[in-house]
Amino acid sequence: MQSCAKSWGILFAKCVNPHAPCRHIHGKSRIFGKQQNRIQTLNNACVTVRGLRTSAVYAASRQIDRILPRHDDFAERHIGPGERDKREMLDVLGLESIAQLIEDTVPESIRIQRSMKMDDPLCENEVLERLQKIASKNKVWRSYIGMGYYNCSVPPVIQRNLLENSGWVTQYTPYQPEVAQGRLESLLNYQTMICDITGMAVANASLLDEATAAAEAMQLCHRQNKRRTFYIDPRCHPQTIAVVQTRANYIGVKTMLKLPHEMDFSGKDVSGVLFQYPDTDGRVEDLTALVDRAHKGGALACCATDLLALCVLRPPGEFGVDIALGSSQRFGVPLCYGGPHAAFFSVKENLVRMMPGRMVGVTRDAAGKEVYRLALQTREQHIRRDKATSNICTAQALLANMAAMFGVYHGPQGLKHIAERTHNAALILAEGLKRAGHRLHSEMFFDTLKVGCSVAAKDILARAVQREINLRVYGEGVLGVSLDETVKERDLDDLLWVFGCESSAELIAEKMGDRVKGIMGSPFKRTSKYLTHAVFNSYHSETNIVRYMKRLENKDISLVHSMIPLGSCTMKLNSSSELMPITWNEFANLHPFCPLDQAEGYQQLFRQLEKDLCEVTGYDKISFQPNSGAQGEYAGLAAIKAYLNSKGDAHRTVCLIPKSAHGTNPASAQMAGMKVQVVEVDKDGNIDMANLKALVDKHKANLASMMITYPSTFGVFEESIDDVCNLIHQNGGQVYLDGANMNAQVGLCRPGDYGSDVSHLNLHKTFCIPHGGGGPGMGPIGVKEHLAPFLPCHPVVSMSAGNMSSSLGTISAAPWGSSAILPISWAYIKMMGAKGLVHATEVAILNANYMAKRLESHYKILFKGRKGFCAHEFILDVRPFKKTANIEAVDVAKRLQDYGELEQGYSQHCIYG
């Protein structure tokens, strides 16, 4: 494998004579102005190439670098416009250089005056070699820990043609259905699969993980009946309990851990109950009576469950459950050290308008043809804002599509076969454990056994280490074993040996015969049919499933067709070299609760990525636990609330949010228990300082925070940003800066420097994780030092010494969120280097201003900065067309789809660089 030269070298192959024919090698350069063709010495501050002056010194200092200049600069390939394109755009703008554009766009008071401190950039081959060394430090043992995470067999045909396919992974959320029919059909398949398997009426198109889905269920119960007590069965997964308790704490709902026989619904103050079926210990029991008691008391019943188990187990919809939820991970998605995985959420019909997240519906187009579109969007944050059913925006669409294709590929008979096989393996192991003298805590189970050990548990664990096996450790001589579809006879033999059983799986199975039937011979056996639709019974060969996936893919617009549709912060190349490592065994197949010494590679990657992100943002500490931007908002505001509470300022609950903010901002503030006050904006799109000062003065005794999107969603770098931050701090509040628009800041200014206390970073936007048609995402938060003790913790994995008591709580199911996609952002930063990151930001701003200039003679540009420039986006006003031609924004948007899509606002268009 060829590695690139370590030195930057010079920018072209034949460097002596700039007039000679040569291959132009563009580095991470900034254009300063037209010059005569010349090359200055190393002591000068610039190098001139083809008449374009650059800001960095790239002249080669060694003869070897002149002879062997680097030829595979990643930044050159990542950034779209070439030197000629950039020169043309600057000419249209009437500018001599990109530096001049930045000076006229980004306020001088916040611009950083030094280069970012980062490692020299790596080429693609080098970064893959480096990542392989990091990945090799992860030890992939056989994990039978369970707790909602299981090994599974990922069909290679789905991995190759969906997960690793730019035609599936690069799209934005399908808000414009005309160019998203393929994804929408697949997500409708997902919803149908969830409804069928859970026995419920309606499902959404995925949530972030099982624990946050349970928290959404708790909030739904509270919204439905306005009651403030919520019961949780302590036999739910511990991470689920922690996430629900954290969420409930901030919205004023009291959670109580009680076993079913201890729950009292007579007081009419209980909003709902959450239980696990099968529970975290593997037990399967009849919960019909609990559901009936809850309903008689006016409460809702929420069931966290397992899709694979429900293929042979009576579904919750058949015993009256109101909400069924869980993870679809074991439907063809690897462990991924905790994520990303798609959660499912299904409800009775009467709760459909209270349900969180996106839903796909069926309608008819103008020609009467049946088509798909997002339905009931008036529930969601981009419309209802602080009145929304949830703050969720990015979900887990790509992983939901993987799970849906897993269901389509296997069909009902295939899924039942996998479930029965998994259950049979558990029956064989259970029989062997009993023969070895161990005690099972339950005789009715699906795939998980809680074992009371007849010998010292430490001795069993020592034998497990010899075979590189991870078990769940309860303490006090109790261990847990959870099996899955990948378990083979050899694995059972190893487990039997670990527990001291002298028989083999083969001998036990022969002696068992047909007498041990487990669930299949019990009243819990599923008798109802599922997945009866033709789509789940037609594509069971590789040829057919490949053609089906390709047919859906071809209905959509993605990066393989044109600019990435929609989203100010998603205009990024998702390079192949960044995406390759996510399917490597060492990254894909680690259980999130395995011992930390088995995940040393991941821990190293987390530390390095944290260091780089702190350098980019000016913050002191990063938490990777939030697994979406909206989760990051909630986590950041919760950190502020925990900090204020620690100072005795629990009464501070007012959150100021500009009218121009993303819809997730007010929805997240409401989730964090804050009261939203809207700040007006002036005619130029800036925060109305007079209105802000009046609101601050009015609420200064109770001011908790202000949320600011910067640059604003109107595409403006507001000159007063540092004054705004100072005003909030002077009145006892904290500043939350929405990091969604970091695409226009990286390398030019740092939120932590100009007054922000906390931000979330959309790694699926600014740092190149693909959006996947609506997820996965990552929304880590960066904080200043005073907020660091309040970052998220985890009930299963110890993440940071000393912050358990002060922590805001637990935000997501996995300790480090969607860990498996973090190598993408790590690789992007390492390949771009400091200069490449800066230049990407500069070119984004240049692109947007060029487009605005070209269009301003035909359309009104609604908002500009003080010197007439925009940030990385701008808004076109097309409202006059309504009067002159009866054409509205949606009509323009649909016409643009024929050429490469832009984002449609309600009465205008947003265009992004």
PDB file of C-alpha atoms in Angstrom, residues 142 425 429 483 486-498 504-505:
ATOM      1  CA  ARG A 142     -17.601 -13.484  22.463  1.00  0.00           C
ATOM      2  CA  ALA A 425     -29.733 -22.895  22.137  1.00  0.00           C
ATOM      3  CA  LEU A 429     -27.554 -24.374  27.825  1.00  0.00           C
ATOM      4  CA  LEU A 483     -27.520 -16.046  23.497  1.00  0.00           C
ATOM      5  CA  THR A 486     -24.669 -16.456  15.901  1.00  0.00           C
ATOM      6  CA  VAL A 487     -24.294 -19.128  18.611  1.00  0.00           C
ATOM      7  CA  LYS A 488     -23.065 -22.450  17.246  1.00  0.00           C
ATOM      8  CA  GLU A 489     -22.555 -25.862  18.834  1.00  0.00           C
ATOM      9  CA  ARG A 490     -18.930 -25.009  19.606  1.00  0.00           C
ATOM     10  CA  ASP A 491     -20.018 -21.876  21.477  1.00  0.00           C
ATOM     11  CA  LEU A 492     -22.446 -23.892  23.588  1.00  0.00           C
ATOM     12  CA  ASP A 493     -19.714 -26.412  24.371  1.00  0.00           C
ATOM     13  CA  ASP A 494     -17.438 -23.603  25.513  1.00  0.00           C
ATOM     14  CA  LEU A 495     -20.135 -22.116  27.732  1.00  0.00           C
ATOM     15  CA  LEU A 496     -20.898 -25.496  29.245  1.00  0.00           C
ATOM     16  CA  TRP A 497     -17.203 -25.951  29.996  1.00  0.00           C
ATOM     17  CA  VAL A 498     -16.980 -22.495  31.551  1.00  0.00           C
ATOM     18  CA  SER A 504     -21.503 -31.527  25.467  1.00  0.00           C
ATOM     19  CA  ALA A 505     -24.275 -29.681  23.675  1.00  0.00           C
TER      20      ALA A 505
END
